[in-house]
CSV table of N, CA and C in Angstrom, one decimal:
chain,number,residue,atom,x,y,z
A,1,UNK,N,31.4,-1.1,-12.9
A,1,UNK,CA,31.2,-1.0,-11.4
A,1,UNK,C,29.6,-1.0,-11.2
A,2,UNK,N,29.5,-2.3,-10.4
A,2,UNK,CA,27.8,-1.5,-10.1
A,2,UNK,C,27.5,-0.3,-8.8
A,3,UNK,N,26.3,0.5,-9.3
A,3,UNK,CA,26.1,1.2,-8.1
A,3,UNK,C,24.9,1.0,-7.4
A,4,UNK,N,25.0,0.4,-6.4
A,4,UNK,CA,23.6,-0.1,-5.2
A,4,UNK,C,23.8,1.2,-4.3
A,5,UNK,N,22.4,1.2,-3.9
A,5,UNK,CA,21.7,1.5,-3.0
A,5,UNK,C,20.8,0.4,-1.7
A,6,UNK,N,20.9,0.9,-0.7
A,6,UNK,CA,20.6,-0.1,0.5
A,6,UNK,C,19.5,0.9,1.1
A,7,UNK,N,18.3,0.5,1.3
A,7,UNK,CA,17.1,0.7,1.8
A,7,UNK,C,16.8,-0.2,3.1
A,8,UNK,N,16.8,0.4,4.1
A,8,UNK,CA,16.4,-0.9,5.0
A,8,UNK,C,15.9,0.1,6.4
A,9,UNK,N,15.3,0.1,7.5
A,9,UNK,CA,14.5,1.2,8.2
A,9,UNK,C,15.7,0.6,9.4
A,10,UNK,N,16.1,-0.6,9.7
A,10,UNK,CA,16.6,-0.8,11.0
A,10,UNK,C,18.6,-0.8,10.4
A,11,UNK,N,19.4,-0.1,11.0
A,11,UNK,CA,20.5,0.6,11.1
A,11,UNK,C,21.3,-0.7,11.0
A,12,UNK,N,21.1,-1.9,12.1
A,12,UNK,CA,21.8,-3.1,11.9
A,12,UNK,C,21.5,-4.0,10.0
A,13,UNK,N,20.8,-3.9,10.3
A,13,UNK,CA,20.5,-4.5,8.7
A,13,UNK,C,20.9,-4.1,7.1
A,14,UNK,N,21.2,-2.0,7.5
A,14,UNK,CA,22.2,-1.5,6.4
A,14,UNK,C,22.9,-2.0,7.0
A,15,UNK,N,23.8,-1.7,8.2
A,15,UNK,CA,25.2,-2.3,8.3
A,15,UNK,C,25.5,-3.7,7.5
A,16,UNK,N,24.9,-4.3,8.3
A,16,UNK,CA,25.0,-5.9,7.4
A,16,UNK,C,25.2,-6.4,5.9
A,17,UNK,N,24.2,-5.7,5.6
A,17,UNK,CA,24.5,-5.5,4.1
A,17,UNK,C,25.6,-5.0,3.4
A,18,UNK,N,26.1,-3.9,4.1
A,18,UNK,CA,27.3,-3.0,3.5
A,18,UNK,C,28.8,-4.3,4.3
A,19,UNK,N,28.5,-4.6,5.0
A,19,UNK,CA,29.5,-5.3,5.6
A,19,UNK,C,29.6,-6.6,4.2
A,20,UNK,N,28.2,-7.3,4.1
A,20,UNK,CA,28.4,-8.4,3.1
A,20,UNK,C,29.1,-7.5,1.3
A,21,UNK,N,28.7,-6.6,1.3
A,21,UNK,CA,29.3,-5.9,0.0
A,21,UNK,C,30.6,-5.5,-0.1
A,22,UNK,N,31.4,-5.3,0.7
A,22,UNK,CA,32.9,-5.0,1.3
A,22,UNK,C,33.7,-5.9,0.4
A,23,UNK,N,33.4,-6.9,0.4
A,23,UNK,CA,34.5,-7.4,-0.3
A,23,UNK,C,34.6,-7.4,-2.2
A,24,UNK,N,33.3,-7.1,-2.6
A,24,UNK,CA,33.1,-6.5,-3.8
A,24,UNK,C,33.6,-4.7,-3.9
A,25,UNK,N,33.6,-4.3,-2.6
A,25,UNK,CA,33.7,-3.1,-2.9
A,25,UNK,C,35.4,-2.3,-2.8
A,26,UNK,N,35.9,-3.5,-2.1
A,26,UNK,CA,37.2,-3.5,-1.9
A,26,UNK,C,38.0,-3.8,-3.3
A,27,UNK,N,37.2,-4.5,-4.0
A,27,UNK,CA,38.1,-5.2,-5.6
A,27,UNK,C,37.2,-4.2,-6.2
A,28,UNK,N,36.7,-3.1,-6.4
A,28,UNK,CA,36.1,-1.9,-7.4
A,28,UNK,C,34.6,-2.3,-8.2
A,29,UNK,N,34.5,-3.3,-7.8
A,29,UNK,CA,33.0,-4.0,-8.3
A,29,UNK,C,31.8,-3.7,-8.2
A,30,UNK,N,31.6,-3.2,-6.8
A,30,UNK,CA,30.7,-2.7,-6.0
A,30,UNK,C,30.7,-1.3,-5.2
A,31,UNK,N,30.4,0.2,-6.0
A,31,UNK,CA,30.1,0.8,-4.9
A,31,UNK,C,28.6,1.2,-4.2
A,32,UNK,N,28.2,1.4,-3.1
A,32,UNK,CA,27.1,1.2,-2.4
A,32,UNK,C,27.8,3.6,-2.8
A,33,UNK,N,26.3,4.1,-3.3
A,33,UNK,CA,26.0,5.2,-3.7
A,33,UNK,C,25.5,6.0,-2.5
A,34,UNK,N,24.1,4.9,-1.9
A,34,UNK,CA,23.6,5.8,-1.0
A,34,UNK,C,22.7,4.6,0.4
A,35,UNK,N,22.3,5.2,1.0
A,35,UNK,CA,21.8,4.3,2.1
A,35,UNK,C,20.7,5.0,2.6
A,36,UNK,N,19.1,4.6,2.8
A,36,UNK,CA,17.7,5.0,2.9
A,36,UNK,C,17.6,4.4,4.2
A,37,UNK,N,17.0,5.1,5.3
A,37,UNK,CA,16.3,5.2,6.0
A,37,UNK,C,14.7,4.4,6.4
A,38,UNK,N,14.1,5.0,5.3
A,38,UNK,CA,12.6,5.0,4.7
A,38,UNK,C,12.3,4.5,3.1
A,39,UNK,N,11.3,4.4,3.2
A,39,UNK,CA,10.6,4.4,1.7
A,39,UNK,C,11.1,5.4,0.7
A,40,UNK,N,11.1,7.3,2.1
A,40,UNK,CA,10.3,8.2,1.1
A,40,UNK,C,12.4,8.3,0.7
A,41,UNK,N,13.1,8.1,1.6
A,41,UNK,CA,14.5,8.3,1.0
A,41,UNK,C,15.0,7.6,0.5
A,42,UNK,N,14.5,6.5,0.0
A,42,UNK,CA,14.8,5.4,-0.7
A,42,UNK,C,14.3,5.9,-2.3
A,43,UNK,N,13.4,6.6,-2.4
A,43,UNK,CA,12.9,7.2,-3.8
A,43,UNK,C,13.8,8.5,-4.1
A,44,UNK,N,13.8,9.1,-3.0
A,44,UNK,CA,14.9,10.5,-3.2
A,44,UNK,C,16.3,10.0,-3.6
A,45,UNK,N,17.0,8.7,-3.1
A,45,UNK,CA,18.2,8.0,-4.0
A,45,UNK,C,18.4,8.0,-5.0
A,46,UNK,N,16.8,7.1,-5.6
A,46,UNK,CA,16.8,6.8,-6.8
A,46,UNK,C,16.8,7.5,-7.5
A,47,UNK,N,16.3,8.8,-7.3
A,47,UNK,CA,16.0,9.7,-8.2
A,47,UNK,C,17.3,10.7,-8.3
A,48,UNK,N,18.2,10.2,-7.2
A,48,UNK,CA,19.3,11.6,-7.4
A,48,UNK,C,20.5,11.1,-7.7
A,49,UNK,N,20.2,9.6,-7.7
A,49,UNK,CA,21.7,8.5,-7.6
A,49,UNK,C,21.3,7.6,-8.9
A,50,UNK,N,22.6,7.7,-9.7
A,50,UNK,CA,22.6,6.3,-11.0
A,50,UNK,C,22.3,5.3,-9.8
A,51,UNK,N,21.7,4.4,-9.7
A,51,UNK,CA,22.1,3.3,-8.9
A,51,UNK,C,21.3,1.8,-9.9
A,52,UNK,N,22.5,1.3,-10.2
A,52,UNK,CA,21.8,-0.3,-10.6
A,52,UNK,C,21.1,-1.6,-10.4
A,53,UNK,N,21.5,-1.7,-8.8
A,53,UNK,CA,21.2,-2.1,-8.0
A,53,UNK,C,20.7,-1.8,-6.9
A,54,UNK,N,19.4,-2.0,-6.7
A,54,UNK,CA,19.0,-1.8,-5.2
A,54,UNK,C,18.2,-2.7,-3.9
A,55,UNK,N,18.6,-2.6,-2.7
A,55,UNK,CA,18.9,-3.5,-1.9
A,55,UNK,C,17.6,-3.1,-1.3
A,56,UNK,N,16.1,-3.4,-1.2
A,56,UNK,CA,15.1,-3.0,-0.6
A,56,UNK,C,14.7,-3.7,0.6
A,57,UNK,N,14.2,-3.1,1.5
A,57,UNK,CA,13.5,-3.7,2.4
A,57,UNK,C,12.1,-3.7,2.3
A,58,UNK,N,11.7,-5.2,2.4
A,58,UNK,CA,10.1,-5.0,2.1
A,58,UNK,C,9.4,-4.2,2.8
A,59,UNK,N,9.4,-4.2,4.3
A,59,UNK,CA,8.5,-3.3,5.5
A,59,UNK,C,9.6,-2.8,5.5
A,60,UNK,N,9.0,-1.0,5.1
A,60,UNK,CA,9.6,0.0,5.7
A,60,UNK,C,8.7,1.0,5.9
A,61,UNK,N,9.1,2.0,6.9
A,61,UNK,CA,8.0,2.5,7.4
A,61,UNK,C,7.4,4.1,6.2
A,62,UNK,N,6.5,4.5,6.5
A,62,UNK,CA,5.9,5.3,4.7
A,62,UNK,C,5.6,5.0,3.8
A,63,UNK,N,7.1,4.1,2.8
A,63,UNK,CA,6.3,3.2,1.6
A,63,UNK,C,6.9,1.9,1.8
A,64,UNK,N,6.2,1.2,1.9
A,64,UNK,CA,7.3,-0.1,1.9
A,64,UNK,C,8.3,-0.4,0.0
A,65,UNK,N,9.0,-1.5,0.5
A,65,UNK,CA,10.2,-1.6,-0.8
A,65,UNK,C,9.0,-1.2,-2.1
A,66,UNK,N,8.3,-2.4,-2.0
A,66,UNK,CA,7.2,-2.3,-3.5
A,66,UNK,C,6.8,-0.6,-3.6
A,67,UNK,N,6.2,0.4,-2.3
A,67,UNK,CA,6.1,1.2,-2.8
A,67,UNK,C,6.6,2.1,-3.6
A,68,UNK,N,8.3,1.6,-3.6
A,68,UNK,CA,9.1,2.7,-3.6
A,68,UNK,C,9.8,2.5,-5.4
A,69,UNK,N,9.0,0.9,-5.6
A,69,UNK,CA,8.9,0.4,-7.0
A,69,UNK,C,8.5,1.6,-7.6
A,70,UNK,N,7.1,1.6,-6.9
A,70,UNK,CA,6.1,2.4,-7.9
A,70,UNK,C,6.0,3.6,-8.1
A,71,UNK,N,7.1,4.2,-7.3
A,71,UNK,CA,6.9,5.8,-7.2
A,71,UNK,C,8.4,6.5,-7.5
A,72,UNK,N,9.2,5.2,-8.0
A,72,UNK,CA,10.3,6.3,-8.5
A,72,UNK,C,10.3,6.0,-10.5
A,73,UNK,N,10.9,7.0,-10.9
A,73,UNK,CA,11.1,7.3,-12.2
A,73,UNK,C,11.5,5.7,-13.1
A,74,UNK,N,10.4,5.3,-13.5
A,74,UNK,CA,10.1,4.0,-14.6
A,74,UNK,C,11.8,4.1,-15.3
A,75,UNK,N,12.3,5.3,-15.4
A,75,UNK,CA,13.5,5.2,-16.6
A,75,UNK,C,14.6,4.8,-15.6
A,76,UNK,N,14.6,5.2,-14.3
A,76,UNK,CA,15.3,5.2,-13.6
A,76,UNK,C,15.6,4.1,-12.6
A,77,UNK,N,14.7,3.0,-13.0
A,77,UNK,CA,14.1,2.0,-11.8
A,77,UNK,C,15.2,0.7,-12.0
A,78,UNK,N,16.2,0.7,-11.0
A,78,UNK,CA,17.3,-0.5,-11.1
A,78,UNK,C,17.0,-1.9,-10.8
A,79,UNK,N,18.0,-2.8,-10.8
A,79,UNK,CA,17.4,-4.5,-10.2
A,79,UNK,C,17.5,-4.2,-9.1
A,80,UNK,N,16.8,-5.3,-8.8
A,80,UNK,CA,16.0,-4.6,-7.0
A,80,UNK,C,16.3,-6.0,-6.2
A,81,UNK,N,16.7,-6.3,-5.2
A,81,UNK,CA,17.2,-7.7,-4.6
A,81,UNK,C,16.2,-7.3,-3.0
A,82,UNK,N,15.5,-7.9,-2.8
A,82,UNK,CA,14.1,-7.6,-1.8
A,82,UNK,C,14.4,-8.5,-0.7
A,83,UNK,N,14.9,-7.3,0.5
A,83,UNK,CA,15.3,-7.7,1.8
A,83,UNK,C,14.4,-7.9,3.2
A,84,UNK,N,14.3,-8.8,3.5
A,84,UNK,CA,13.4,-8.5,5.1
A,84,UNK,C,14.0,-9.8,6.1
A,85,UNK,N,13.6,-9.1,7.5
A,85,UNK,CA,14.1,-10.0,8.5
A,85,UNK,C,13.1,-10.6,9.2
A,86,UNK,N,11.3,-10.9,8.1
A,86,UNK,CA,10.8,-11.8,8.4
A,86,UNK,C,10.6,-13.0,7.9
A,87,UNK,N,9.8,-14.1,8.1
A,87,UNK,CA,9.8,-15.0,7.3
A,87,UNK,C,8.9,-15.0,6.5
């Protein structure tokens, strides 16, 4: 089972995401662990959640996705799939 995490500052855009993972998460494949607000709770996840996958938003407000590269635990740092709603 993988465990993602979703990072994204605007509420429509975790939704979205958790909606596209539904159907992985309905067949045991996919559970979504935790869901970030910000940068700084996007590090507080990682750090408190196995998570293997994480769903980042590049602008977020405090640290953006890449900050949140750099500031959580090297041993702990999952594949990272880099989300944004600009171009």
């Amino acid at each position: 089972m993988l465990r993602c995490l979703i990072a994204d500052d605007e509420a429509p855009a975790r939704s979205r995401l958790r909606r596209l993972l539904l159907p992985y998460e309905s067949n045991g494949r996919v559970v979504v662990v935790a869901e970030a607000a910000d940068g700084v709770e996007a590090v507080k996840a990682l750090n408190e959640h196995d998570v293997d996958l994480a769903f980042l938003d590049v602008q977020m407000p405090g640290l953006d996705g890449f900050d949140v590269l750099d500031q959580a635990d090297p041993d702990r740092r999952p594949d990272v799939v880099f989300t944004t709603a600009y171009s």
